[in-house]
Amino acid sequence: MGISDLIASFLQESLEEAENGVLEVQRSDLAQRFNCVPSQINYVMSTRFSPERGYIVESRRGGNGYIRITRVQMDHQTLLMHVINSLGDEVDLASVRAILSNLVQSGTLEENMGRALLAAVGDKALAAVPRDKRDHVRAAILKQVLILQVQ
């Protein structure tokens, strides 16, 4: 089991024990506990505790910085709108993979739609687009297709 899995398991167990479904932890305490850099904690937060997986993560950096994880239940429409609104003007292929994987795992997107969308925004499909513009085009396509899924 890798360090990310250990951190995620610890946080999941702690969240289950939390009274009101809210867990607040110090990033530096977690990094020290697992003998890792704080960016490893950030990685776990973004990949394992994302809105697509039913979590809201609030973070404050600095000396008294904290991470607050809240487990929420969202219907598929709300989740899709949250993902659409959180996408910036650009998104890299690795992020698209994670977003689509999470949406499929949550049952928000059918698996075949997730695979088709990944193919549509992949580097092979965007080969005619200059590399420095691909992430921008990728984000635009992803947003438009997800908007169609909301209706």
Short mmCIF file of N, CA and C in Angstrom, two decimals:
data_model
loop_
_atom_site.label_atom_id
_atom_site.label_comp_id
_atom_site.label_asym_id
_atom_site.label_seq_id
_atom_site.Cartn_x
_atom_site.Cartn_y
_atom_site.Cartn_z
N MET A 1 0.85 -1.19 0.00
CA MET A 1 0.00 0.00 0.00
C MET A 1 0.89 1.24 0.00
N GLY A 2 0.64 2.15 -0.93
CA GLY A 2 1.44 3.35 -1.06
C GLY A 2 1.08 4.40 -0.02
N ILE A 3 1.89 5.42 0.05
CA ILE A 3 1.69 6.49 1.03
C ILE A 3 0.36 7.20 0.81
N SER A 4 -0.02 7.41 -0.46
CA SER A 4 -1.31 8.06 -0.74
C SER A 4 -2.47 7.23 -0.22
N ASP A 5 -2.38 5.92 -0.39
CA ASP A 5 -3.43 5.03 0.10
C ASP A 5 -3.51 5.07 1.63
N LEU A 6 -2.35 5.11 2.29
CA LEU A 6 -2.33 5.18 3.75
C LEU A 6 -2.96 6.47 4.26
N ILE A 7 -2.59 7.58 3.63
CA ILE A 7 -3.15 8.87 4.03
C ILE A 7 -4.66 8.89 3.81
N ALA A 8 -5.09 8.43 2.63
CA ALA A 8 -6.52 8.41 2.31
C ALA A 8 -7.28 7.52 3.28
N SER A 9 -6.74 6.35 3.61
CA SER A 9 -7.41 5.45 4.56
C SER A 9 -7.54 6.09 5.93
N PHE A 10 -6.46 6.72 6.38
CA PHE A 10 -6.48 7.39 7.68
C PHE A 10 -7.56 8.48 7.71
N LEU A 11 -7.58 9.30 6.66
CA LEU A 11 -8.56 10.39 6.61
C LEU A 11 -9.98 9.85 6.52
N GLN A 12 -10.19 8.79 5.73
CA GLN A 12 -11.52 8.20 5.60
C GLN A 12 -12.01 7.66 6.95
N GLU A 13 -11.14 6.95 7.65
CA GLU A 13 -11.50 6.41 8.97
C GLU A 13 -11.80 7.54 9.96
N SER A 14 -10.97 8.56 9.93
CA SER A 14 -11.18 9.70 10.82
C SER A 14 -12.49 10.41 10.50
N LEU A 15 -12.80 10.52 9.23
CA LEU A 15 -14.04 11.16 8.80
C LEU A 15 -15.26 10.36 9.25
N GLU A 16 -15.17 9.04 9.19
CA GLU A 16 -16.27 8.19 9.63
C GLU A 16 -16.50 8.32 11.13
N GLU A 17 -15.45 8.58 11.89
CA GLU A 17 -15.56 8.75 13.34
C GLU A 17 -16.00 10.15 13.74
N ALA A 18 -15.89 11.10 12.83
CA ALA A 18 -16.26 12.49 13.13
C ALA A 18 -17.77 12.57 13.39
N GLU A 19 -18.16 13.36 14.37
CA GLU A 19 -19.55 13.45 14.80
C GLU A 19 -20.48 13.95 13.71
N ASN A 20 -20.15 15.04 13.07
CA ASN A 20 -21.08 15.68 12.15
C ASN A 20 -20.67 15.53 10.68
N GLY A 21 -19.82 14.55 10.38
CA GLY A 21 -19.40 14.34 9.00
C GLY A 21 -18.39 15.36 8.51
N VAL A 22 -17.76 16.07 9.46
CA VAL A 22 -16.76 17.08 9.11
C VAL A 22 -15.47 16.75 9.85
N LEU A 23 -14.38 16.72 9.12
CA LEU A 23 -13.07 16.45 9.72
C LEU A 23 -12.18 17.64 9.45
N GLU A 24 -11.53 18.13 10.49
CA GLU A 24 -10.59 19.23 10.34
C GLU A 24 -9.24 18.76 10.85
N VAL A 25 -8.22 18.87 9.99
CA VAL A 25 -6.87 18.42 10.33
C VAL A 25 -5.85 19.46 9.91
N GLN A 26 -4.70 19.42 10.53
CA GLN A 26 -3.59 20.29 10.17
C GLN A 26 -2.78 19.59 9.10
N ARG A 27 -2.51 20.28 7.99
CA ARG A 27 -1.72 19.71 6.91
C ARG A 27 -0.33 19.31 7.43
N SER A 28 0.27 20.18 8.22
CA SER A 28 1.62 19.90 8.71
C SER A 28 1.63 18.68 9.64
N ASP A 29 0.58 18.50 10.45
CA ASP A 29 0.50 17.32 11.32
C ASP A 29 0.40 16.04 10.50
N LEU A 30 -0.40 16.08 9.45
CA LEU A 30 -0.52 14.91 8.58
C LEU A 30 0.81 14.59 7.91
N ALA A 31 1.47 15.62 7.38
CA ALA A 31 2.75 15.42 6.71
C ALA A 31 3.77 14.82 7.68
N GLN A 32 3.77 15.31 8.91
CA GLN A 32 4.69 14.79 9.91
C GLN A 32 4.33 13.35 10.28
N ARG A 33 3.05 13.09 10.46
CA ARG A 33 2.58 11.75 10.85
C ARG A 33 2.99 10.70 9.82
N PHE A 34 2.88 11.06 8.52
CA PHE A 34 3.18 10.11 7.45
C PHE A 34 4.56 10.32 6.84
N ASN A 35 5.34 11.21 7.46
CA ASN A 35 6.70 11.47 7.02
C ASN A 35 6.76 11.75 5.51
N CYS A 36 5.97 12.74 5.11
CA CYS A 36 5.92 13.10 3.69
C CYS A 36 5.87 14.62 3.57
N VAL A 37 5.98 15.10 2.36
CA VAL A 37 5.91 16.53 2.12
C VAL A 37 4.44 16.96 2.06
N PRO A 38 4.14 18.20 2.42
CA PRO A 38 2.75 18.67 2.39
C PRO A 38 2.09 18.54 1.00
N SER A 39 2.88 18.61 -0.06
CA SER A 39 2.29 18.47 -1.39
C SER A 39 1.69 17.08 -1.59
N GLN A 40 2.20 16.08 -0.87
CA GLN A 40 1.62 14.73 -0.94
C GLN A 40 0.21 14.75 -0.33
N ILE A 41 0.03 15.52 0.72
CA ILE A 41 -1.29 15.67 1.34
C ILE A 41 -2.22 16.35 0.34
N ASN A 42 -1.73 17.39 -0.33
CA ASN A 42 -2.53 18.09 -1.34
C ASN A 42 -2.96 17.14 -2.46
N TYR A 43 -2.05 16.27 -2.87
CA TYR A 43 -2.35 15.30 -3.92
C TYR A 43 -3.50 14.38 -3.49
N VAL A 44 -3.42 13.88 -2.28
CA VAL A 44 -4.48 13.00 -1.77
C VAL A 44 -5.81 13.74 -1.70
N MET A 45 -5.76 14.99 -1.26
CA MET A 45 -7.01 15.77 -1.18
C MET A 45 -7.65 15.92 -2.55
N SER A 46 -6.84 16.23 -3.56
CA SER A 46 -7.41 16.51 -4.88
C SER A 46 -7.84 15.25 -5.61
N THR A 47 -7.22 14.11 -5.31
CA THR A 47 -7.57 12.89 -6.04
C THR A 47 -8.54 11.98 -5.30
N ARG A 48 -8.53 12.00 -3.99
CA ARG A 48 -9.35 11.06 -3.23
C ARG A 48 -10.55 11.70 -2.56
N PHE A 49 -10.49 13.02 -2.36
CA PHE A 49 -11.57 13.71 -1.64
C PHE A 49 -12.11 14.86 -2.48
N SER A 50 -12.45 14.54 -3.70
CA SER A 50 -12.95 15.54 -4.65
C SER A 50 -14.47 15.63 -4.57
N PRO A 51 -15.04 16.70 -5.10
CA PRO A 51 -16.51 16.82 -5.13
C PRO A 51 -17.16 15.67 -5.88
N GLU A 52 -16.50 15.17 -6.92
CA GLU A 52 -17.05 14.06 -7.68
C GLU A 52 -17.20 12.81 -6.82
N ARG A 53 -16.41 12.74 -5.78
CA ARG A 53 -16.48 11.58 -4.87
C ARG A 53 -17.33 11.88 -3.64
N GLY A 54 -17.95 13.05 -3.62
CA GLY A 54 -18.87 13.38 -2.54
C GLY A 54 -18.25 14.13 -1.37
N TYR A 55 -17.19 14.85 -1.62
CA TYR A 55 -16.53 15.61 -0.55
C TYR A 55 -16.37 17.07 -0.94
N ILE A 56 -16.41 17.92 0.06
CA ILE A 56 -16.03 19.31 -0.10
C ILE A 56 -14.79 19.50 0.77
N VAL A 57 -13.74 20.02 0.16
CA VAL A 57 -12.49 20.24 0.88
C VAL A 57 -12.21 21.72 0.92
N GLU A 58 -12.06 22.24 2.12
CA GLU A 58 -11.67 23.64 2.32
C GLU A 58 -10.26 23.61 2.89
N SER A 59 -9.45 24.55 2.46
CA SER A 59 -8.07 24.55 2.89
C SER A 59 -7.61 25.97 3.17
N ARG A 60 -6.86 26.11 4.25
CA ARG A 60 -6.22 27.39 4.55
C ARG A 60 -4.75 27.10 4.81
N ARG A 61 -3.91 27.79 4.09
CA ARG A 61 -2.46 27.58 4.23
C ARG A 61 -1.89 28.49 5.30
N GLY A 62 -0.65 28.23 5.64
CA GLY A 62 0.03 29.07 6.61
C GLY A 62 0.26 28.32 7.92
N GLY A 63 0.78 29.04 8.90
CA GLY A 63 1.14 28.45 10.18
C GLY A 63 -0.01 27.74 10.87
N ASN A 64 -1.18 28.33 10.86
CA ASN A 64 -2.35 27.70 11.47
C ASN A 64 -3.26 27.12 10.39
N GLY A 65 -2.68 26.77 9.26
CA GLY A 65 -3.46 26.25 8.15
C GLY A 65 -4.14 24.93 8.50
N TYR A 66 -5.24 24.69 7.87
CA TYR A 66 -5.98 23.47 8.13
C TYR A 66 -6.60 22.95 6.84
N ILE A 67 -7.08 21.74 6.91
CA ILE A 67 -7.87 21.14 5.86
C ILE A 67 -9.16 20.70 6.52
N ARG A 68 -10.28 21.12 5.94
CA ARG A 68 -11.58 20.69 6.44
C ARG A 68 -12.25 19.86 5.35
N ILE A 69 -12.57 18.62 5.68
CA ILE A 69 -13.21 17.72 4.73
C ILE A 69 -14.65 17.48 5.20
N THR A 70 -15.59 17.71 4.30
CA THR A 70 -17.00 17.49 4.61
C THR A 70 -17.56 16.49 3.62
N ARG A 71 -18.20 15.45 4.14
CA ARG A 71 -18.86 14.46 3.27
C ARG A 71 -20.24 15.00 2.93
N VAL A 72 -20.54 15.08 1.66
CA VAL A 72 -21.84 15.58 1.22
C VAL A 72 -22.48 14.61 0.24
N GLN A 73 -23.77 14.66 0.19
CA GLN A 73 -24.51 13.89 -0.81
C GLN A 73 -25.06 14.88 -1.82
N MET A 74 -24.72 14.67 -3.08
CA MET A 74 -25.20 15.55 -4.13
C MET A 74 -25.91 14.70 -5.17
N ASP A 75 -26.97 15.24 -5.72
CA ASP A 75 -27.58 14.54 -6.84
C ASP A 75 -26.68 14.72 -8.06
N HIS A 76 -26.91 13.92 -9.08
CA HIS A 76 -26.04 13.94 -10.25
C HIS A 76 -26.01 15.29 -10.94
N GLN A 77 -27.14 15.97 -11.01
CA GLN A 77 -27.19 17.28 -11.67
C GLN A 77 -26.33 18.30 -10.94
N THR A 78 -26.46 18.32 -9.62
CA THR A 78 -25.68 19.25 -8.80
C THR A 78 -24.19 18.97 -8.93
N LEU A 79 -23.86 17.69 -8.92
CA LEU A 79 -22.45 17.29 -9.05
C LEU A 79 -21.89 17.74 -10.40
N LEU A 80 -22.64 17.49 -11.47
CA LEU A 80 -22.17 17.92 -12.79
C LEU A 80 -21.98 19.43 -12.84
N MET A 81 -22.92 20.18 -12.30
CA MET A 81 -22.80 21.64 -12.31
C MET A 81 -21.58 22.08 -11.50
N HIS A 82 -21.32 21.41 -10.39
CA HIS A 82 -20.14 21.75 -9.59
C HIS A 82 -18.87 21.50 -10.40
N VAL A 83 -18.81 20.37 -11.10
CA VAL A 83 -17.62 20.06 -11.90
C VAL A 83 -17.47 21.10 -13.02
N ILE A 84 -18.56 21.40 -13.71
CA ILE A 84 -18.51 22.38 -14.80
C ILE A 84 -18.02 23.74 -14.29
N ASN A 85 -18.57 24.16 -13.16
CA ASN A 85 -18.19 25.47 -12.61
C ASN A 85 -16.76 25.49 -12.07
N SER A 86 -16.24 24.34 -11.70
CA SER A 86 -14.88 24.32 -11.15
C SER A 86 -13.81 24.18 -12.24
N LEU A 87 -14.23 23.83 -13.46
CA LEU A 87 -13.27 23.75 -14.56
C LEU A 87 -12.82 25.16 -14.94
N GLY A 88 -11.56 25.32 -15.13
CA GLY A 88 -11.05 26.61 -15.58
C GLY A 88 -11.09 26.70 -17.09
N ASP A 89 -10.32 27.63 -17.62
CA ASP A 89 -10.24 27.80 -19.07
C ASP A 89 -9.37 26.73 -19.71
N GLU A 90 -8.57 26.05 -18.91
CA GLU A 90 -7.70 25.01 -19.42
C GLU A 90 -7.74 23.82 -18.47
N VAL A 91 -7.60 22.63 -19.03
CA VAL A 91 -7.52 21.42 -18.21
C VAL A 91 -6.61 20.42 -18.93
N ASP A 92 -5.67 19.85 -18.18
CA ASP A 92 -4.75 18.89 -18.81
C ASP A 92 -5.41 17.51 -18.88
N LEU A 93 -4.82 16.64 -19.67
CA LEU A 93 -5.40 15.32 -19.92
C LEU A 93 -5.46 14.47 -18.65
N ALA A 94 -4.45 14.58 -17.80
CA ALA A 94 -4.45 13.80 -16.56
C ALA A 94 -5.63 14.22 -15.67
N SER A 95 -5.91 15.51 -15.61
CA SER A 95 -7.04 15.99 -14.82
C SER A 95 -8.36 15.52 -15.40
N VAL A 96 -8.46 15.53 -16.73
CA VAL A 96 -9.68 15.04 -17.39
C VAL A 96 -9.91 13.58 -17.04
N ARG A 97 -8.84 12.79 -17.09
CA ARG A 97 -8.96 11.37 -16.74
C ARG A 97 -9.50 11.21 -15.32
N ALA A 98 -8.96 11.98 -14.38
CA ALA A 98 -9.40 11.88 -12.99
C ALA A 98 -10.85 12.32 -12.84
N ILE A 99 -11.22 13.41 -13.47
CA ILE A 99 -12.59 13.93 -13.39
C ILE A 99 -13.57 12.90 -13.95
N LEU A 100 -13.28 12.39 -15.14
CA LEU A 100 -14.19 11.43 -15.76
C LEU A 100 -14.26 10.13 -14.98
N SER A 101 -13.13 9.68 -14.47
CA SER A 101 -13.12 8.46 -13.66
C SER A 101 -14.00 8.63 -12.43
N ASN A 102 -13.88 9.77 -11.77
CA ASN A 102 -14.69 10.04 -10.59
C ASN A 102 -16.17 10.13 -10.93
N LEU A 103 -16.50 10.76 -12.05
CA LEU A 103 -17.90 10.88 -12.46
C LEU A 103 -18.50 9.51 -12.80
N VAL A 104 -17.71 8.65 -13.42
CA VAL A 104 -18.19 7.30 -13.74
C VAL A 104 -18.35 6.50 -12.45
N GLN A 105 -17.36 6.58 -11.55
CA GLN A 105 -17.43 5.84 -10.29
C GLN A 105 -18.62 6.27 -9.43
N SER A 106 -18.99 7.54 -9.52
CA SER A 106 -20.13 8.02 -8.72
C SER A 106 -21.46 7.70 -9.38
N GLY A 107 -21.42 7.18 -10.60
CA GLY A 107 -22.65 6.86 -11.31
C GLY A 107 -23.27 8.05 -12.02
N THR A 108 -22.56 9.16 -12.05
CA THR A 108 -23.06 10.37 -12.69
C THR A 108 -22.97 10.28 -14.21
N LEU A 109 -21.93 9.62 -14.69
CA LEU A 109 -21.76 9.38 -16.12
C LEU A 109 -21.73 7.88 -16.38
N GLU A 110 -22.33 7.47 -17.48
CA GLU A 110 -22.22 6.07 -17.90
C GLU A 110 -20.77 5.82 -18.32
N GLU A 111 -20.31 4.61 -18.12
CA GLU A 111 -18.92 4.28 -18.44
C GLU A 111 -18.61 4.52 -19.91
N ASN A 112 -19.52 4.15 -20.81
CA ASN A 112 -19.25 4.34 -22.24
C ASN A 112 -19.17 5.83 -22.59
N MET A 113 -19.94 6.68 -21.92
CA MET A 113 -19.86 8.13 -22.15
C MET A 113 -18.52 8.66 -21.64
N GLY A 114 -18.07 8.18 -20.51
CA GLY A 114 -16.77 8.59 -19.98
C GLY A 114 -15.64 8.23 -20.92
N ARG A 115 -15.68 7.00 -21.47
CA ARG A 115 -14.64 6.57 -22.41
C ARG A 115 -14.70 7.39 -23.70
N ALA A 116 -15.91 7.63 -24.20
CA ALA A 116 -16.06 8.40 -25.43
C ALA A 116 -15.56 9.83 -25.25
N LEU A 117 -15.89 10.43 -24.13
CA LEU A 117 -15.47 11.80 -23.86
C LEU A 117 -13.95 11.88 -23.70
N LEU A 118 -13.37 10.89 -23.05
CA LEU A 118 -11.91 10.86 -22.90
C LEU A 118 -11.24 10.76 -24.27
N ALA A 119 -11.80 9.93 -25.15
CA ALA A 119 -11.25 9.81 -26.50
C ALA A 119 -11.39 11.13 -27.26
N ALA A 120 -12.51 11.81 -27.07
CA ALA A 120 -12.77 13.06 -27.80
C ALA A 120 -11.83 14.19 -27.39
N VAL A 121 -11.35 14.16 -26.16
CA VAL A 121 -10.46 15.24 -25.70
C VAL A 121 -9.01 14.78 -25.57
N GLY A 122 -8.73 13.57 -26.02
CA GLY A 122 -7.38 13.02 -25.95
C GLY A 122 -6.45 13.67 -26.96
N ASP A 123 -5.17 13.45 -26.78
CA ASP A 123 -4.17 14.06 -27.67
C ASP A 123 -4.29 13.58 -29.11
N LYS A 124 -4.72 12.33 -29.33
CA LYS A 124 -4.89 11.86 -30.71
C LYS A 124 -6.00 12.64 -31.40
N ALA A 125 -7.12 12.85 -30.71
CA ALA A 125 -8.23 13.59 -31.31
C ALA A 125 -7.88 15.05 -31.53
N LEU A 126 -7.01 15.59 -30.68
CA LEU A 126 -6.65 17.00 -30.77
C LEU A 126 -5.30 17.20 -31.46
N ALA A 127 -4.86 16.22 -32.22
CA ALA A 127 -3.55 16.29 -32.86
C ALA A 127 -3.40 17.50 -33.79
N ALA A 128 -4.49 17.95 -34.41
CA ALA A 128 -4.41 19.10 -35.32
C ALA A 128 -4.35 20.43 -34.57
N VAL A 129 -4.59 20.39 -33.26
CA VAL A 129 -4.57 21.60 -32.43
C VAL A 129 -3.14 21.78 -31.90
N PRO A 130 -2.57 22.97 -32.02
CA PRO A 130 -1.23 23.19 -31.47
C PRO A 130 -1.18 22.82 -29.98
N ARG A 131 -0.07 22.22 -29.56
CA ARG A 131 0.07 21.74 -28.18
C ARG A 131 -0.27 22.80 -27.13
N ASP A 132 0.15 24.03 -27.37
CA ASP A 132 -0.08 25.08 -26.37
C ASP A 132 -1.55 25.50 -26.29
N LYS A 133 -2.38 25.01 -27.19
CA LYS A 133 -3.82 25.35 -27.18
C LYS A 133 -4.69 24.16 -26.77
N ARG A 134 -4.10 22.98 -26.69
CA ARG A 134 -4.90 21.77 -26.43
C ARG A 134 -5.65 21.79 -25.12
N ASP A 135 -5.03 22.24 -24.05
CA ASP A 135 -5.70 22.25 -22.75
C ASP A 135 -6.90 23.19 -22.76
N HIS A 136 -6.79 24.27 -23.51
CA HIS A 136 -7.90 25.21 -23.64
C HIS A 136 -9.06 24.57 -24.42
N VAL A 137 -8.75 23.95 -25.53
CA VAL A 137 -9.78 23.27 -26.34
C VAL A 137 -10.39 22.12 -25.55
N ARG A 138 -9.54 21.38 -24.85
CA ARG A 138 -9.99 20.24 -24.04
C ARG A 138 -11.03 20.70 -23.00
N ALA A 139 -10.75 21.81 -22.33
CA ALA A 139 -11.67 22.33 -21.31
C ALA A 139 -12.99 22.74 -21.94
N ALA A 140 -12.93 23.40 -23.09
CA ALA A 140 -14.15 23.86 -23.76
C ALA A 140 -15.02 22.68 -24.18
N ILE A 141 -14.41 21.64 -24.74
CA ILE A 141 -15.16 20.46 -25.15
C ILE A 141 -15.77 19.77 -23.94
N LEU A 142 -14.97 19.58 -22.91
CA LEU A 142 -15.45 18.90 -21.70
C LEU A 142 -16.64 19.64 -21.10
N LYS A 143 -16.53 20.95 -20.97
CA LYS A 143 -17.63 21.74 -20.41
C LYS A 143 -18.90 21.57 -21.23
N GLN A 144 -18.79 21.68 -22.54
CA GLN A 144 -19.97 21.61 -23.40
C GLN A 144 -20.66 20.26 -23.32
N VAL A 145 -19.89 19.19 -23.31
CA VAL A 145 -20.50 17.86 -23.23
C VAL A 145 -21.13 17.64 -21.85
N LEU A 146 -20.47 18.09 -20.80
CA LEU A 146 -21.03 17.93 -19.46
C LEU A 146 -22.30 18.76 -19.30
N ILE A 147 -22.34 19.94 -19.90
CA ILE A 147 -23.56 20.76 -19.86
C ILE A 147 -24.71 20.00 -20.51
N LEU A 148 -24.46 19.32 -21.59
CA LEU A 148 -25.51 18.53 -22.24
C LEU A 148 -26.02 17.40 -21.34
N GLN A 149 -25.14 16.90 -20.47
CA GLN A 149 -25.54 15.82 -19.55
C GLN A 149 -26.44 16.31 -18.44
N VAL A 150 -26.38 17.61 -18.14
CA VAL A 150 -27.20 18.19 -17.07
C VAL A 150 -28.66 18.24 -17.46
N GLN A 151 -28.92 18.50 -18.71
CA GLN A 151 -30.31 18.70 -19.16
C GLN A 151 -31.10 17.43 -19.26
#
